[in-house]
Short mmCIF file of C-alpha atoms in Angstrom, two decimals:
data_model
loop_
_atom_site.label_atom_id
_atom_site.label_comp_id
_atom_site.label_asym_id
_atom_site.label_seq_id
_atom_site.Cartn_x
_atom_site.Cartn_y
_atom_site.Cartn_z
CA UNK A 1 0.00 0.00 0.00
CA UNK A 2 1.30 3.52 -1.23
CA UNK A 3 2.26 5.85 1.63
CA UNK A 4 0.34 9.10 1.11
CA UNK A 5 2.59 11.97 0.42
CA UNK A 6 2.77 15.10 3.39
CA UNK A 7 0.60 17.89 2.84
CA UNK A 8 2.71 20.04 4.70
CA UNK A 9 6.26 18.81 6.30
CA UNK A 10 8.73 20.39 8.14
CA UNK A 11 12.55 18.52 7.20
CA UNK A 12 15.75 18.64 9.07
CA UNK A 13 14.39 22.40 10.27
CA UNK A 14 17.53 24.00 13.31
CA UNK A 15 17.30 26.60 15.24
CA UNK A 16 18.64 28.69 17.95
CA UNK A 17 17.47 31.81 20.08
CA UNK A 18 20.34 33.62 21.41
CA UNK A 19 22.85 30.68 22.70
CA UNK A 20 20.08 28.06 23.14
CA UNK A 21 19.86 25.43 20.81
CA UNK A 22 15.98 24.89 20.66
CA UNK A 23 15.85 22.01 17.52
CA UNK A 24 19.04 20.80 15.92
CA UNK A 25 17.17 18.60 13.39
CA UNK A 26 13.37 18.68 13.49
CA UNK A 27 10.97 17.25 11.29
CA UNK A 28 7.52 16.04 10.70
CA UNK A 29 4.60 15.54 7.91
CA UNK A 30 1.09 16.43 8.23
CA UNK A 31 -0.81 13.43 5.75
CA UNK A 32 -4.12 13.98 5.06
CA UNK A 33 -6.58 11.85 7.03
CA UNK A 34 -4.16 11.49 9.80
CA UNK A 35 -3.40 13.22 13.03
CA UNK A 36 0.26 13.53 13.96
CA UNK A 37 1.19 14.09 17.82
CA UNK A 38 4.52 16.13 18.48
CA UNK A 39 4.98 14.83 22.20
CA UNK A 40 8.06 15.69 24.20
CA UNK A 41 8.60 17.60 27.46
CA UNK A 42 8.11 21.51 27.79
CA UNK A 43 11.54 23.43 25.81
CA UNK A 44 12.07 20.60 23.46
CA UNK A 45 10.67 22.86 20.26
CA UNK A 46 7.03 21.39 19.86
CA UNK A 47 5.93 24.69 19.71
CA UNK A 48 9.03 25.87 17.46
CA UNK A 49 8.35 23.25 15.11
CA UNK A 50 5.08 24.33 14.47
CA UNK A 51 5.53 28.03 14.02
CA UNK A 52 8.18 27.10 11.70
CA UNK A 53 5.66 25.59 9.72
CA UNK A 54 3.48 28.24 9.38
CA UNK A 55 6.10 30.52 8.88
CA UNK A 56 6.26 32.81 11.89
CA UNK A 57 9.83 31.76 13.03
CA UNK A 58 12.26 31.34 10.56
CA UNK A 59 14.35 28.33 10.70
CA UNK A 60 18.26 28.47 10.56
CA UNK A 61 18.16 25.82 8.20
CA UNK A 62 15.99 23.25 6.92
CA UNK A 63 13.30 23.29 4.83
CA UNK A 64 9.40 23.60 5.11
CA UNK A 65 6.79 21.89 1.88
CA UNK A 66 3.68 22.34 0.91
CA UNK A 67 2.62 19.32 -1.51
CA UNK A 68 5.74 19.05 -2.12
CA UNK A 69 6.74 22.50 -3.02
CA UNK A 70 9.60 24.30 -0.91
CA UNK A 71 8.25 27.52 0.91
CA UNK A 72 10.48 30.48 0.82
CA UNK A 73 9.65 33.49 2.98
CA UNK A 74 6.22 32.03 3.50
CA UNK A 75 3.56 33.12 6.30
CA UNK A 76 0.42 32.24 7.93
CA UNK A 77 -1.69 34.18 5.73
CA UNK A 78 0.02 32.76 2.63
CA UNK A 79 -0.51 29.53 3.54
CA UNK A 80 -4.27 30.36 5.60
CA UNK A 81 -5.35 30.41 1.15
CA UNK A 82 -4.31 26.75 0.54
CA UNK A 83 -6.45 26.06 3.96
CA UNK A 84 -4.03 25.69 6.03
CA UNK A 85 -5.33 26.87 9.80
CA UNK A 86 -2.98 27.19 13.34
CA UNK A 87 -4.40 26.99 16.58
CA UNK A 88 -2.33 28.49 19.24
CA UNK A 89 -2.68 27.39 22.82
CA UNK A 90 -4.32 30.98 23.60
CA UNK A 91 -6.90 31.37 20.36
CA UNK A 92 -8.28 34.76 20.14
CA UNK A 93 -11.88 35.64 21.10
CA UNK A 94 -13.36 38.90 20.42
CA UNK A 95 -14.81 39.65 23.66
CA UNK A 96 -18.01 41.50 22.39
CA UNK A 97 -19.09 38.26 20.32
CA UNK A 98 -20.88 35.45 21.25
CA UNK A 99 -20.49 32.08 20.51
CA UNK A 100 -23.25 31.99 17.85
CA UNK A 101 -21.78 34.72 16.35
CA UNK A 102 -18.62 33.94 16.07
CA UNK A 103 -19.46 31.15 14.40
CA UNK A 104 -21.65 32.68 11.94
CA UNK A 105 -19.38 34.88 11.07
CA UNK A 106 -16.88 32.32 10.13
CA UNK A 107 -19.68 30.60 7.80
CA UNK A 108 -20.13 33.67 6.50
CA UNK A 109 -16.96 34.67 5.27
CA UNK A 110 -15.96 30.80 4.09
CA UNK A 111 -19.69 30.40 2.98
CA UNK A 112 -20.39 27.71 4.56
CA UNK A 113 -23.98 28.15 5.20
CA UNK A 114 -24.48 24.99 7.27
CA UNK A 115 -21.84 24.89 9.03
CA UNK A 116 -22.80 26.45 12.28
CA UNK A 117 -25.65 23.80 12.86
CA UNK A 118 -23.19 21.29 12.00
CA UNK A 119 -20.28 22.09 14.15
CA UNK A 120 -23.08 22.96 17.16
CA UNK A 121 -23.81 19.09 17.05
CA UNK A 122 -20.37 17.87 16.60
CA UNK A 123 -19.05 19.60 19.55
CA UNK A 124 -22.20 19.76 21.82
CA UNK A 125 -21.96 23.75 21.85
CA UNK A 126 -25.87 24.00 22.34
CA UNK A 127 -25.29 25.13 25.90
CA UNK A 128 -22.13 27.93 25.04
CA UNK A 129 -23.39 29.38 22.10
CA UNK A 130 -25.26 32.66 23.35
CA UNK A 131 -22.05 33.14 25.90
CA UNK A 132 -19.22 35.83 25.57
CA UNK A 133 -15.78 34.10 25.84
CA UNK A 134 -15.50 35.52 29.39
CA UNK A 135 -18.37 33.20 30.04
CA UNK A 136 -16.46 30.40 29.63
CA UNK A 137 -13.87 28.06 31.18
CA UNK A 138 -10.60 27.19 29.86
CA UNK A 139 -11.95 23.67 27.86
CA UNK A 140 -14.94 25.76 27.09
CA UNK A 141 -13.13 28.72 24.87
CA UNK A 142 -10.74 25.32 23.49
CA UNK A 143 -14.12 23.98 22.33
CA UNK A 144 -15.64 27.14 20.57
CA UNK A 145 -12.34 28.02 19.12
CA UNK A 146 -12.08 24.16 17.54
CA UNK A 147 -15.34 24.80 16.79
CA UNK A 148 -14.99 27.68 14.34
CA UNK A 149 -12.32 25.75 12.76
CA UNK A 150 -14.71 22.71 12.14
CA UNK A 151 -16.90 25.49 10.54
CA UNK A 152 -14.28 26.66 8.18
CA UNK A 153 -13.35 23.02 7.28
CA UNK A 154 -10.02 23.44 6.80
CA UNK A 155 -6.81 20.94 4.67
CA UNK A 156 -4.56 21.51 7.47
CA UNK A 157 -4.99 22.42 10.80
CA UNK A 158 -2.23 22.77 13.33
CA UNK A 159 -3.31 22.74 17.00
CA UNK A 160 -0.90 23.86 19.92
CA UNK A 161 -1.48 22.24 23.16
CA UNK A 162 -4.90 21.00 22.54
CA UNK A 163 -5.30 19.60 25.66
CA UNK A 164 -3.53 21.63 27.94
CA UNK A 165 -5.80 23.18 31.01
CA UNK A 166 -8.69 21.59 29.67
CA UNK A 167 -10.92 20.26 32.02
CA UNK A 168 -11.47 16.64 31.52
CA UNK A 169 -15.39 17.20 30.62
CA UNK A 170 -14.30 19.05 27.74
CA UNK A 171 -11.62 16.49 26.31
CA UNK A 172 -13.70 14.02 24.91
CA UNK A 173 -15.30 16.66 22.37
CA UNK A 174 -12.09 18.19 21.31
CA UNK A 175 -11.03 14.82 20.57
CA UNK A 176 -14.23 13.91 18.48
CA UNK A 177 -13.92 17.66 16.60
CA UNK A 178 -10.46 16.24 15.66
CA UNK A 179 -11.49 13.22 14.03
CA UNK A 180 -14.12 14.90 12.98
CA UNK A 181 -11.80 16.70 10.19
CA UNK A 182 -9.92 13.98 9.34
CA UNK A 183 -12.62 11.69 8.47
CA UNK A 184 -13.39 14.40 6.01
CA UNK A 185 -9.76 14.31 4.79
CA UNK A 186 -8.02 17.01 6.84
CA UNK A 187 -4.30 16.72 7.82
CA UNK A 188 -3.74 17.46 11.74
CA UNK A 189 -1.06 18.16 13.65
CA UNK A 190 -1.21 18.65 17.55
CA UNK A 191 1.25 19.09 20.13
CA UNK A 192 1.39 18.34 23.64
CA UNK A 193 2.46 16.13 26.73
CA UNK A 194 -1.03 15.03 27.99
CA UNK A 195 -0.54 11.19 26.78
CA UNK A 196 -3.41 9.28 27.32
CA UNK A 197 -5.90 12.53 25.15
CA UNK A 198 -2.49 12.84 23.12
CA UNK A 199 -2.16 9.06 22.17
CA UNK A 200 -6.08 8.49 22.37
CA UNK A 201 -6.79 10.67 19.43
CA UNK A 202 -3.48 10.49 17.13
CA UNK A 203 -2.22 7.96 13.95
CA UNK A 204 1.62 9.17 14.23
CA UNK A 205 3.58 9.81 16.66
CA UNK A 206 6.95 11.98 16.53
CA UNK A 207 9.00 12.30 19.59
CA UNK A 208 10.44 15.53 20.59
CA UNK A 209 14.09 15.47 22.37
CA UNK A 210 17.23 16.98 22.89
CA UNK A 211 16.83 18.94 20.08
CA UNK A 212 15.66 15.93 17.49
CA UNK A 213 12.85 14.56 16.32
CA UNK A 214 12.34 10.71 16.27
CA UNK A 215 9.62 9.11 13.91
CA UNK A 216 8.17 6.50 16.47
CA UNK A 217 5.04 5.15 14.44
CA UNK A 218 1.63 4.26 15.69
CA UNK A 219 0.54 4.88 19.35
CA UNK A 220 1.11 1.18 20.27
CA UNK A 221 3.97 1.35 18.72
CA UNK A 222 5.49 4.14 20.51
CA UNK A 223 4.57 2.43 23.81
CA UNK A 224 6.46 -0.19 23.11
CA UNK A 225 9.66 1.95 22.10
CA UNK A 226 12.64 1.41 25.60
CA UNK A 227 13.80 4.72 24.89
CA UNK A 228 11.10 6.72 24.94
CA UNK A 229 9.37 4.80 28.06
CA UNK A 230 12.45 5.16 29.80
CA UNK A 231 13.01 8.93 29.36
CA UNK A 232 9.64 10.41 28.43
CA UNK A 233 7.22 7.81 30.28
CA UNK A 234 9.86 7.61 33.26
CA UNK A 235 9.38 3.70 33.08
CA UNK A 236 10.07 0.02 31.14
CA UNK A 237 7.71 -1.88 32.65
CA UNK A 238 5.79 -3.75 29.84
#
C-alpha cells in the first residue's frame, strides 16, 4: 500500500534563540486523514516546530513543503489560502461576540452556510453558544475556538497544546472535533504532553528530544519503544 505523500512537512528544520539550541534537526509531515502528535517535554521545540511551519519563526536551516513545493519566505496568511489553519494554545476571542456569532461569522466569510448547525452538534456547543468568551472556562473557549475551525473546514490544521488546562469534561469533544476533520480528509497536527488525550486521538507519533525529532510510528507502537518509556514515560515496565 502507497504511503500518502505530506501535505505540509517540516525537514531537518535548526534553530537557535540567542545561545540556546531549541531544535538541531526537526521534522515532521502532516498526511491527510491522519493526526500527527509532536509529544516531548516543555523546551524541546514542539511549539518551534510548528511556528516554523506556518512561517512565523524562521528556521536556521531546513526546509518547510507544501505538496511538495519548498516555501520560501512564507507566512500564515500565505498559507491560511491553501487552507491551512494554526491553533495556538491561547486562540483569540473577540470579547463582544458570542459564541453563535462567532461562528456565523466564520460561515459567512468561508460560505459555509451549514456549518454552524453542523459544528453545534459535533461539539455539543448548544449550551455555550449565546455566551461571551468571558463566560467560559478554559476547555470551554478550546471547544468554541475548535469549533470555528470545524466550521471553516479546513486541509490543514495545526493545534498547539490541545489539551492543555482543559478540564477533563471538555476532552472528549475536542477529541471527536479532531477526528471529525480527518474523516473528512483534513491533515492534523497537535502538540502536547497530555498522553493518554495525546495518544487516544493520534495515527503518528513523533518524539520531541534533545533537540531531534524521532519518527516512532503508531501509538502502540510508541509504547512499546525502551527509549522513549524510559526517558519520556519515566518507566520500562511492559
Amino acid at each position: 500500500m502507497k504511503t500518502p505523500s505530506p501535505l505540509l512537512e517540516v525537514d531537518g528544520a535548526g534553530k537557535r534563540f540567542g545561545r540556546r539550541t531549541i531544535l538541531r534537526a526537526g521534522s515532521f509531515r502532516a498526511v491527510e486523514g491522519s493526526v500527527t502528535a509532536l509529544v516531548g517535554r516543555n523546551g524541546t521545540g514542539k511549539s518551534t516546530l510548528l511556528r516554523i511551519a506556518i512561517g512565523r519563526v524562521r528556521p536556521d536551516y531546513g526546509r518547510v513543503l507544501f505538496r511538495g513545493r519548498v516555501l520560501k519566505r512564507h507566512t500564515l496568511s500565505d498559507l491560511a489560502r491553501e487552507g491551512v489553519l494554526f491553533l495556538a494554545q491561547t486562540g483569540a476571542l473577540v470579547q463582544a461576540l458570542t459564541v453563535r456569532e462567532h461562528l456565523e461569522a466564520i460561515a459567512r466569510v468561508f460560505r459555509e452556510p451549514q456549518g454552524v448547525s453542523r459544528t453545534v452538534g459535533e461539539l455539543k456547543l448548544e449550551q455555550l453558544l449565546d455566551r461571551r468568551p468571558s463566560e467560559l472556562s478554559g476547555g470551554e473557549r478550546r471547544r468554541a475556538i475548535l469549533g470555528m475551525a470545524l466550521v471553516r473546514r479546513p486541509s490543514c490544521l495545526l493545534i498547539d497544546e490541545p489539551f492543555s488546562g482543559v478540564e477533563p469534561l471538555d476532552r472528549p469533544a475536542i477529541a471527536r472535533g479532531i477526528r471529525v476533520l480527518t474523516s473528512a480528509g483534513a491533515a492534523v497536527v497537535i502538540s502536547g504532553h497530555d498522553v493518554n488525550d495525546i495518544f487516544g486521538v493520534s495515527d503518528q507519533i513523533v518524539w520531541t528530544t534533545a533537540g531531534t525529532t524521532q519518527f516512532l510510528g503508531s501509538p502502540d507502537v510508541a509504547l512499546e519503544h525502551r527509549q522513549f518509556r524510559l526517558e519520556y514515560l519515566g518507566q520500562l515496565g511492559g
